Coordinates of C-alpha atoms in Angstrom, one line a residue:
M1 CA -6.6 3.9 3.1
V2 CA -3.3 2.7 2.2
T3 CA -1.3 -0.6 1.9
L4 CA 2.4 -0.7 2.2
V5 CA 3.7 -2.7 -0.8
E6 CA 7.3 -2.3 -0.9
D7 CA 9.7 -1.6 2.1
E8 CA 13.3 -0.7 1.1
F9 CA 14.7 -0.1 4.4
P10 CA 17.9 -1.6 5.3
Y11 CA 16.6 -3.7 8.4
E12 CA 20.3 -5.2 8.8
K13 CA 21.6 -2.1 10.0
M14 CA 19.1 -2.0 13.0
D15 CA 19.4 -3.7 16.2
D16 CA 17.2 -6.9 16.8
G17 CA 13.7 -6.1 17.6
F18 CA 13.4 -2.6 16.0
S19 CA 11.2 -1.5 13.3
H20 CA 11.3 1.6 11.3
I21 CA 7.5 2.4 11.0
F22 CA 5.2 3.3 13.8
F23 CA 2.2 5.5 14.4
A24 CA 3.0 8.0 17.2
A25 CA 3.4 11.7 18.1
H26 CA 5.7 13.9 16.4
C27 CA 8.0 16.9 17.6
C28 CA 6.7 20.3 18.4
P29 CA 8.2 23.7 18.9
E30 CA 8.1 23.4 22.7
W31 CA 9.7 20.1 22.7
L32 CA 12.5 21.2 20.6
H33 CA 13.0 24.3 22.7
M34 CA 13.0 22.2 25.9
C35 CA 15.6 19.8 24.5
Y36 CA 17.9 22.2 22.7
G37 CA 17.0 25.6 24.0
E38 CA 17.8 28.3 21.1
E39 CA 19.7 25.9 19.1
G40 CA 16.4 24.2 18.6
N41 CA 15.1 27.0 16.4
V42 CA 14.1 25.1 13.5
N43 CA 10.8 24.1 12.2
S44 CA 9.2 21.2 14.1
C45 CA 7.3 18.5 12.4
Q46 CA 4.2 20.1 13.9
E47 CA 4.9 23.6 12.1
N48 CA 5.7 21.8 9.0
F49 CA 2.1 20.0 9.4
I50 CA 0.4 23.3 10.0
Q51 CA 2.0 25.0 6.8
A52 CA 1.4 21.7 4.9
F53 CA -2.6 21.5 6.0
N54 CA -3.0 25.2 5.2
R55 CA -2.0 24.3 1.5
V56 CA -4.7 21.6 1.3
P57 CA -7.1 23.0 -1.3
A58 CA -10.3 22.3 0.8
I59 CA -8.8 23.8 3.9
A60 CA -7.2 26.7 2.1
A61 CA -10.4 27.7 0.6
M62 CA -12.2 28.0 4.0
E63 CA -12.8 31.8 4.4
D64 CA -13.3 31.9 8.2
E65 CA -9.8 31.9 9.5
I66 CA -10.5 31.1 13.0
E67 CA -12.5 28.0 11.6
R68 CA -9.6 27.1 9.3
R69 CA -6.9 27.5 12.1
K70 CA -9.3 25.0 14.1
V71 CA -9.2 22.4 11.4
V72 CA -5.6 22.8 10.7
Q73 CA -4.6 22.4 14.3
M74 CA -7.0 19.5 14.8
F75 CA -5.3 17.5 11.9
A76 CA -1.6 18.8 13.0
D77 CA -2.1 17.7 16.6
R78 CA -2.9 14.1 15.5
N79 CA -0.5 11.3 15.8
D80 CA 1.1 10.3 12.2
V81 CA 3.1 7.6 10.7
N82 CA 6.7 7.8 11.6
M83 CA 8.9 6.4 8.7
F84 CA 12.7 5.6 9.1
Q85 CA 12.8 6.0 12.9
P86 CA 13.9 3.0 14.5
N87 CA 11.7 2.0 17.3
K88 CA 10.6 -0.9 19.5
F89 CA 8.0 -1.5 22.2
T90 CA 8.8 -3.0 25.3
Q91 CA 7.2 -3.2 29.1
D92 CA 9.3 -1.7 31.9
D93 CA 9.5 -3.5 35.2
N94 CA 6.0 -2.0 36.0
G95 CA 4.2 -3.5 33.1
I96 CA 4.0 -0.1 31.2
T97 CA 4.5 0.0 27.6
R98 CA 7.4 2.2 26.4
C99 CA 8.4 3.0 23.1
V100 CA 12.3 3.0 22.7
L101 CA 13.6 5.0 19.9
A102 CA 17.1 4.9 18.5
P103 CA 19.2 6.8 16.0
T104 CA 18.4 6.1 12.3
P105 CA 21.3 4.3 10.7
S106 CA 22.5 5.9 7.5
V107 CA 20.1 5.2 4.6
A108 CA 21.0 5.8 1.0
D109 CA 19.3 8.5 -1.2
G110 CA 16.5 6.5 -3.2
V111 CA 15.7 4.1 -0.5
G112 CA 11.9 4.3 0.4
C113 CA 8.6 2.8 0.9
E114 CA 5.9 2.4 -1.7
F115 CA 2.2 2.5 -0.8
Y116 CA -0.9 1.9 -2.8
A117 CA -3.7 4.1 -1.9
E118 CA -7.2 2.5 -2.3
K119 CA -8.9 6.0 -2.6
D120 CA -7.6 9.6 -3.3
I121 CA -6.0 11.1 -0.3
Y122 CA -3.8 14.2 0.6
V123 CA -0.3 13.0 2.2
V124 CA 1.4 15.6 4.3
V125 CA 5.2 15.1 4.6
S126 CA 7.4 16.4 7.3
N127 CA 11.4 16.0 7.1
C128 CA 12.5 15.4 10.6
P129 CA 14.4 18.6 11.7
Y130 CA 16.8 16.5 13.8
A131 CA 17.6 14.8 10.6
D132 CA 20.7 12.6 10.7
Q133 CA 20.5 11.6 14.6
A134 CA 24.1 10.1 14.7
L135 CA 25.3 13.9 14.9
P136 CA 24.8 16.3 17.4
Y137 CA 21.6 18.2 17.0
P138 CA 22.7 21.6 15.6
E139 CA 25.2 19.8 13.0
A140 CA 22.2 17.6 11.6
K141 CA 21.0 18.9 8.4
P142 CA 17.8 17.2 7.0
N143 CA 18.2 15.2 3.7
P144 CA 15.7 15.7 1.0
V145 CA 12.3 13.9 0.9
Y146 CA 11.3 12.7 -2.6
V147 CA 7.7 11.9 -3.4
S148 CA 6.4 10.1 -6.4
V149 CA 2.8 9.7 -7.4
F150 CA 1.7 7.3 -10.0
D151 CA -1.7 6.6 -11.4
T152 CA -1.4 2.7 -11.9
G153 CA -4.8 2.3 -13.5
I154 CA -5.3 -0.3 -10.8
K155 CA -9.0 -0.2 -9.3
P156 CA -9.1 -0.9 -5.6
E157 CA -9.8 -4.5 -4.8
T158 CA -12.8 -4.9 -2.5
M159 CA -13.0 -8.6 -2.4
H160 CA -10.6 -8.7 0.7
L161 CA -13.4 -6.9 2.7
G162 CA -15.6 -9.9 2.2
K163 CA -18.7 -9.4 4.5
I164 CA -17.4 -6.2 6.2
G165 CA -17.4 -4.3 3.0
G166 CA -19.3 -0.9 3.3
W167 CA -17.8 -0.4 6.7
E168 CA -17.8 3.4 6.5
Q169 CA -21.7 3.6 6.2
R170 CA -22.1 0.9 8.8
I171 CA -20.0 2.7 11.4
Y172 CA -22.5 5.9 11.1
E173 CA -25.4 3.6 11.4
R174 CA -23.9 2.0 14.4
I175 CA -23.0 5.4 16.1
A176 CA -26.7 6.6 15.4
T177 CA -28.0 3.5 17.6
K178 CA -25.9 4.3 20.7
D179 CA -26.3 6.7 23.3
N180 CA -23.2 9.1 22.3
S181 CA -24.1 11.6 25.2
I182 CA -21.2 12.6 27.7
K183 CA -22.4 11.7 31.0

């Protein structure tokens, strides 16, 4: 749905083999409490996502509160794109893949990543409650997150899809031809 077109992250500040973007889980209230006890009494990314998804117009318009909460929880429980969190994937001695996280180096205000959205999307943003990971947890204060949205007037390019264009419809057609029952 989106393409990364600009990455301004200062890679020279990270250890070799680390990246700063990965698709993975986010913190939740239980995790913060387990790690920091009562000092971890800040909104987790999970709580931030719940608040944000409740503001998406189509979700906020749902009259059935129980159904709305189910939808919000489903979206808030999913993995997400973690930005500016140094990480690398390695295998341990048993061949199990592990994600190694590292403290984020200091990044100047205004450093960011630019994405091109090929279709209209909602973006839900949570600023890490742990913030500056070089500081002890209770001292860390989140920096502001700035989001800018521009209408470029550029129509999405579909030629790169070649013969796979129209994949969304073909997924539903393919699913319909399979036995999707749980056995």
